[in-house]
Coordinates of C-alpha atoms in Angstrom, one line a residue:
M1 CA 120.6 180.1 33.1
V2 CA 122.2 181.2 36.4
P3 CA 120.5 184.3 37.9
S4 CA 122.0 186.2 40.9
L5 CA 121.3 189.3 43.0
S6 CA 124.0 191.1 44.9
T7 CA 124.0 193.9 47.4
K8 CA 127.3 195.7 48.3
A9 CA 128.4 198.2 50.9
Y10 CA 131.5 200.2 49.9
Y11 CA 133.9 202.7 51.6
S12 CA 136.9 204.6 50.2
D13 CA 139.0 207.3 51.8
N14 CA 140.1 208.6 48.4
L15 CA 137.8 207.3 45.7
L16 CA 139.3 209.5 42.9
L17 CA 143.0 208.9 43.9
T18 CA 143.5 212.7 44.1
Q19 CA 145.9 214.9 46.0
L20 CA 143.3 217.6 46.4
P21 CA 141.4 217.9 49.7
H22 CA 138.6 215.4 49.9
D23 CA 136.2 213.5 52.2
P24 CA 135.6 209.7 52.5
T25 CA 133.0 208.3 50.1
Y26 CA 130.4 205.7 51.1
G27 CA 128.5 203.7 48.5
Y28 CA 125.7 201.2 48.1
W29 CA 125.4 198.8 45.1
L30 CA 122.5 196.7 44.0
S31 CA 123.5 194.2 41.2
P32 CA 121.0 191.9 39.5
G33 CA 122.4 189.6 36.8
V34 CA 122.0 186.4 34.8
E35 CA 124.5 184.2 33.1
F36 CA 123.4 181.9 30.3
F37 CA 125.0 179.0 28.3
G38 CA 123.7 177.0 25.4
K39 CA 125.3 174.1 23.5
T40 CA 124.6 171.8 20.7
E41 CA 127.0 169.4 18.9
R42 CA 128.6 172.3 16.9
L43 CA 127.3 175.5 18.4
E44 CA 128.1 177.1 21.8
I45 CA 126.6 180.4 23.0
S46 CA 127.4 182.0 26.4
G47 CA 126.9 185.4 27.8
K48 CA 125.8 187.6 30.7
A49 CA 123.4 190.4 31.4
A50 CA 124.1 192.4 34.6
L51 CA 123.4 195.8 36.1
D52 CA 124.9 197.8 38.9
F53 CA 122.7 200.4 40.5
V54 CA 125.2 202.6 42.4
D55 CA 124.7 205.4 45.0
Y56 CA 127.8 207.3 46.4
Y57 CA 127.6 209.7 49.3
G58 CA 130.1 211.8 51.2
G59 CA 133.2 213.0 49.3
E60 CA 131.8 212.0 45.9
T61 CA 128.0 212.3 45.8
T62 CA 126.7 210.7 42.6
R63 CA 124.3 208.1 41.3
F64 CA 124.9 206.0 38.2
T65 CA 124.1 202.6 36.6
N66 CA 126.6 200.2 35.2
V67 CA 125.7 197.8 32.4
F68 CA 127.5 194.5 31.4
L69 CA 126.4 192.6 28.3
P70 CA 129.2 190.3 27.1
L71 CA 128.5 187.6 24.5
R72 CA 130.5 184.7 23.1
V73 CA 129.5 182.5 20.1
R74 CA 131.5 179.6 18.7
Y75 CA 130.6 177.3 15.8
R76 CA 132.7 174.3 14.8
T77 CA 132.9 172.0 11.8
E78 CA 135.3 169.2 11.2
R79 CA 138.1 171.6 10.1
D80 CA 136.8 175.1 10.8
E81 CA 135.9 177.1 13.8
W82 CA 134.1 180.5 13.7
G83 CA 133.9 182.6 16.8
V84 CA 132.6 186.0 17.9
T85 CA 133.3 187.7 21.3
G86 CA 132.1 191.1 22.1
G87 CA 129.3 193.1 23.8
F88 CA 128.6 196.4 25.5
T89 CA 129.8 197.7 28.8
R90 CA 128.8 200.9 30.6
D91 CA 131.1 201.5 33.6
N92 CA 133.1 204.3 35.1
T93 CA 136.7 205.1 34.3
L94 CA 138.0 203.9 37.6
M95 CA 136.8 200.3 36.8
G96 CA 137.6 198.7 33.4
E97 CA 139.9 201.3 31.9
L98 CA 142.0 201.8 35.1
V99 CA 142.6 198.0 35.3
A100 CA 143.5 197.7 31.6
T101 CA 145.8 200.7 31.2
G102 CA 146.8 201.7 34.7
L103 CA 145.8 205.4 34.0
V104 CA 143.7 207.3 36.4
L105 CA 141.2 209.3 34.4
R106 CA 138.6 211.8 35.5
F107 CA 135.6 210.1 37.2
T108 CA 132.8 209.6 34.7
Q109 CA 130.8 207.0 32.9
R110 CA 132.2 205.2 29.8
N111 CA 130.2 203.4 27.1
Y112 CA 132.4 200.7 25.5
W113 CA 131.5 198.5 22.5
N114 CA 133.7 195.7 21.3
L115 CA 133.5 193.1 18.6
N116 CA 136.1 190.4 17.8
P117 CA 135.3 187.8 15.2
T118 CA 137.7 184.9 14.6
W119 CA 138.1 182.2 12.0
T120 CA 140.4 179.2 12.5
R121 CA 141.0 176.5 9.9
M122 CA 142.9 173.3 10.5
I123 CA 145.4 172.7 7.7
T124 CA 146.9 169.5 9.2
E125 CA 146.5 167.8 12.6
K126 CA 149.2 170.1 14.0
L127 CA 149.0 173.3 11.9
A128 CA 146.1 175.8 11.8
F129 CA 145.5 179.1 10.1
Q130 CA 143.8 181.8 12.1
T131 CA 142.5 185.3 11.3
T132 CA 140.8 187.8 13.7
A133 CA 139.3 191.2 13.5
Q134 CA 138.9 193.9 16.1
F135 CA 136.5 196.8 16.6
N136 CA 136.3 199.0 19.8
D137 CA 134.3 202.2 20.3
A138 CA 134.6 204.2 23.6
S139 CA 132.7 207.3 24.5
Y140 CA 132.6 209.3 27.8
Q141 CA 129.8 211.1 29.5
D142 CA 130.7 214.8 29.5
G143 CA 134.1 213.7 28.2
L144 CA 135.2 217.0 26.6
R145 CA 134.4 219.0 29.7
L146 CA 136.5 216.6 31.7
G147 CA 139.4 216.5 29.2
L148 CA 138.5 213.1 27.8
V149 CA 137.9 212.3 24.1
D150 CA 136.0 209.5 22.4
Y151 CA 137.9 207.0 20.2
Q152 CA 137.6 204.0 17.9
V153 CA 140.0 201.2 17.2
F154 CA 140.0 198.9 14.2
G155 CA 142.4 196.1 13.6
G156 CA 143.1 192.4 13.2
S157 CA 145.7 189.7 13.0
T158 CA 146.5 186.8 10.7
G159 CA 148.9 183.9 11.2
L160 CA 149.7 180.3 11.9
I161 CA 149.3 178.1 15.0
Y162 CA 151.5 175.1 15.3
R163 CA 151.1 172.4 17.9
A164 CA 154.6 171.0 18.1
S165 CA 153.7 168.4 20.8
E166 CA 151.0 167.7 23.4
K167 CA 152.9 170.2 25.6
D168 CA 154.0 172.9 23.2
E169 CA 152.1 175.4 21.0
I170 CA 153.7 178.2 18.8
Q171 CA 151.8 181.1 17.2
L172 CA 153.2 183.5 14.7
L173 CA 150.9 186.4 13.9
G174 CA 151.0 189.6 11.8
T175 CA 148.9 192.3 13.4
Y176 CA 147.5 195.7 12.5
T177 CA 145.8 198.3 14.7
N178 CA 144.3 201.7 13.8
F179 CA 143.3 204.2 16.6
H180 CA 141.7 207.5 16.1
T181 CA 139.8 210.1 18.1
S182 CA 136.3 210.8 17.1
N183 CA 135.0 214.0 18.8
A184 CA 138.0 216.0 19.9
P185 CA 138.8 219.6 18.8
F186 CA 142.0 218.0 17.5
S187 CA 142.4 214.9 15.3
L188 CA 144.8 212.1 16.2
R189 CA 145.2 209.0 14.1
S190 CA 147.7 206.3 14.9
S191 CA 148.4 203.0 13.1
F192 CA 150.8 200.3 14.1
P193 CA 151.4 197.1 12.2
G194 CA 153.5 194.5 13.8
A195 CA 154.3 190.9 14.4
T196 CA 153.9 188.6 17.5
L197 CA 155.5 185.3 18.4
N198 CA 153.7 183.4 21.1
V199 CA 155.0 180.2 22.7
T200 CA 153.1 178.1 25.3
H201 CA 154.5 175.2 27.2
S202 CA 152.7 172.9 29.6
F203 CA 155.3 171.7 32.1
T204 CA 152.8 169.4 33.8
E205 CA 149.0 168.9 33.7
T206 CA 148.7 171.8 36.3
L207 CA 151.6 174.1 35.4
K208 CA 151.7 176.1 32.2
G209 CA 153.9 179.0 30.9
T210 CA 153.6 181.5 28.1
V211 CA 156.0 184.0 26.5
F212 CA 155.3 186.4 23.7
G213 CA 156.9 189.4 22.0
G214 CA 157.2 191.4 18.8
P215 CA 157.6 194.9 17.3
R216 CA 155.0 197.6 16.7
F217 CA 155.7 200.2 14.1
I218 CA 153.8 203.3 15.2
T219 CA 152.9 206.1 12.9
S220 CA 150.8 209.0 14.4
T221 CA 149.3 212.0 12.7
T222 CA 147.9 215.0 14.6
K223 CA 145.8 217.7 13.1
A224 CA 145.1 220.8 15.2
S225 CA 144.0 224.1 13.7
S226 CA 146.1 224.6 10.6
S227 CA 149.1 222.4 11.7
V228 CA 149.7 218.8 10.9
R229 CA 152.4 216.8 12.7
T230 CA 153.5 213.2 11.9
S231 CA 155.8 211.0 14.1
E232 CA 157.1 207.5 13.7
D233 CA 158.4 205.1 16.4
T234 CA 159.1 201.5 17.0
T235 CA 158.1 199.8 20.2
W236 CA 158.5 196.2 21.3
V237 CA 155.6 194.6 23.2
Y238 CA 156.3 191.5 25.2
G239 CA 155.2 189.4 28.1
A240 CA 155.3 186.2 30.0
S241 CA 153.0 184.4 32.4
M242 CA 153.1 181.2 34.6
T243 CA 149.9 179.6 35.8
Q244 CA 149.5 176.8 38.4
R245 CA 146.1 175.2 38.9
L246 CA 145.6 172.5 41.6
E247 CA 142.5 171.1 43.2
S248 CA 142.2 173.7 45.9
F249 CA 144.9 176.2 44.9
S250 CA 145.6 178.4 41.8
A251 CA 148.2 181.1 41.1
Q252 CA 149.3 183.2 38.2
I253 CA 152.2 185.6 37.9
A254 CA 152.6 187.7 34.7
F255 CA 154.4 190.7 33.3
S256 CA 153.8 192.5 30.0
R257 CA 154.2 195.6 27.9
D258 CA 151.4 196.6 25.6
I259 CA 150.1 199.5 23.5
L260 CA 146.6 200.5 24.6
P261 CA 144.2 203.3 23.6
S262 CA 143.3 205.9 26.3
G263 CA 140.5 208.4 26.9
F264 CA 143.3 211.1 27.1
G265 CA 143.3 210.9 23.3
L266 CA 146.6 209.0 22.9
L267 CA 148.2 205.6 22.9
A268 CA 149.5 204.5 26.3
Q269 CA 152.5 202.2 26.7
T270 CA 151.6 200.1 29.8
D271 CA 154.1 197.9 31.6
R272 CA 152.3 195.7 34.1
I273 CA 153.3 193.0 36.6
S274 CA 150.6 191.0 38.4
L275 CA 150.2 188.2 40.9
F276 CA 146.9 186.5 41.6
I277 CA 146.6 183.7 44.2
S278 CA 143.4 181.8 45.2
Y279 CA 143.1 179.1 47.9
D280 CA 140.1 177.0 48.9
V281 CA 140.4 177.0 52.7
S282 CA 137.4 174.6 52.8
E283 CA 134.5 173.6 50.6
T284 CA 132.7 176.8 51.5
L285 CA 135.6 179.3 52.2
T286 CA 137.9 180.8 49.6
A287 CA 140.7 183.3 50.1
S288 CA 142.4 185.3 47.3
L289 CA 145.0 188.0 46.8
D290 CA 145.2 190.2 43.7
N291 CA 148.3 192.4 43.2
S292 CA 149.3 194.6 40.2
G293 CA 151.8 197.3 39.4
Y294 CA 151.8 199.6 36.4
L295 CA 154.3 201.9 34.7
V296 CA 152.5 204.0 32.1
S297 CA 154.0 206.4 29.5
A298 CA 152.9 207.8 26.1
A299 CA 153.3 205.7 23.0
S300 CA 152.0 208.5 20.7
P301 CA 152.5 212.3 20.9
L302 CA 150.1 214.5 22.9
P303 CA 147.7 216.1 20.4
Q304 CA 147.9 219.5 22.3
G305 CA 151.7 219.3 22.4
G306 CA 153.8 219.2 25.6
T307 CA 154.8 216.1 27.4
F308 CA 153.0 213.2 29.1
S309 CA 154.0 212.6 32.7
E310 CA 155.0 209.0 33.5
N311 CA 152.4 207.4 35.8
R312 CA 152.9 204.7 38.4
L313 CA 150.2 202.7 40.1
L314 CA 150.2 199.9 42.6
Y315 CA 147.3 198.0 44.1
T316 CA 146.7 195.0 46.3
T317 CA 143.3 193.4 47.1
P318 CA 142.9 190.5 49.6
T319 CA 139.4 188.9 49.4
I320 CA 137.6 186.3 51.4
A321 CA 134.4 184.6 50.2
W322 CA 132.1 182.4 52.2
K323 CA 129.4 180.3 50.5
F324 CA 127.4 179.6 53.7
S325 CA 124.5 177.9 51.8
E326 CA 123.6 176.6 48.4
W327 CA 122.0 179.9 47.5
W328 CA 124.0 182.5 49.5
K329 CA 127.5 183.8 49.4
L330 CA 129.2 186.5 51.5
E331 CA 132.4 188.3 50.3
A332 CA 134.6 190.9 52.1
S333 CA 137.7 192.6 50.6
Y334 CA 140.1 195.4 51.4
S335 CA 142.0 197.3 48.7
Y336 CA 145.1 199.6 48.9
R337 CA 146.0 201.8 45.9
W338 CA 149.1 203.9 45.5
R339 CA 149.5 206.4 42.7
D340 CA 152.5 208.5 41.7
S341 CA 153.3 210.7 38.7
D342 CA 155.9 213.2 37.7
A343 CA 153.1 215.8 37.8
L344 CA 152.2 215.1 41.4
A345 CA 154.0 216.8 44.3
E346 CA 153.9 213.5 46.3
P347 CA 152.3 210.1 45.9
V348 CA 148.6 209.6 46.7
M349 CA 147.1 206.6 48.5
A350 CA 143.6 205.2 48.9
N351 CA 142.1 202.6 51.2
S352 CA 138.8 201.0 50.4
M353 CA 136.6 198.2 51.9
M354 CA 133.7 196.2 50.4
V355 CA 131.2 193.7 51.9
M356 CA 128.9 192.0 49.4
L357 CA 126.1 189.5 49.9
T358 CA 124.9 187.5 46.8
Y359 CA 121.8 185.4 46.4
Y360 CA 121.7 182.7 43.7
P361 CA 118.1 181.5 42.9
P362 CA 117.7 178.0 41.5
K363 CA 119.2 177.5 38.1
L364 CA 116.9 177.3 35.0
A365 CA 117.9 174.5 32.6
I366 CA 116.2 173.6 29.3
S367 CA 117.2 170.4 27.5
E368 CA 116.0 168.8 24.2

């Protein structure tokens, strides 16, 4: 077990990324947490329990608590592997959902459950069969008042994994996803079966590349009052990434298009490009740079009718971390965000800064 306790001071000149008049926001975070890991010959269990006690003052005065409870379980036999990943997250809409979709929602707390069981069976030394399932449930505090709706997602995939060589792996999967709103005055249900081809190649021991792509056949049905509307569309999802890992340096560049659920009560088509770089300046000092750009449009019709304005979001976050003793680490970061939309008169920008001090008590280890 690895316990930790962090305290963070935060400042933002435009926390909500709004074009309306606003004042700067100041915040204070207190974050206790513990990570755990257990392993036997066949079973592995890992997870985390963490809290954020957050107070904001100034432009956005509020107090809330974030909860993070991820869990991963994996069990292996000679030819089979069963796994489960999932957990519960309570965060605000400008954290997890913004990073995933690139959409700026109204500021509120989100409860998010996810469960993803997996079964993989080795058919030969190079060929494996894999099937996965997916369940997600998202609900928003005061969501309807803020124009947000709760939703659920069910789905899964089945296919083959072929290890062509020590450097090459090919996956061919059939996928199915069903998305529906659960508390809205309207009803939206979208389903999209599809297929995905994924190819991974290791150029060297430290350099690896991945490309993937495939179609999604989207059918959406909207029920509002006495009217029912159905639409059909075909969208291609795709992406590629390149990862370099050295002893003191790592970098990843990636781009992708995906279909993702949103608290707006629709499916979002998110095009994203990202670059992450980390460099160990010394044994105790690490510098990193995180950049992402998003282009977001609607992949399903608006339940209320009308059109969905295309959204564009850019952010860059340089960070420096100094582990000045065995038990203490100090981090400082700056973040710049730029947001634009066809519905905005002009782009909006935000600058934020964070300083965090983390204490790591002695680890607790139990062995047989």
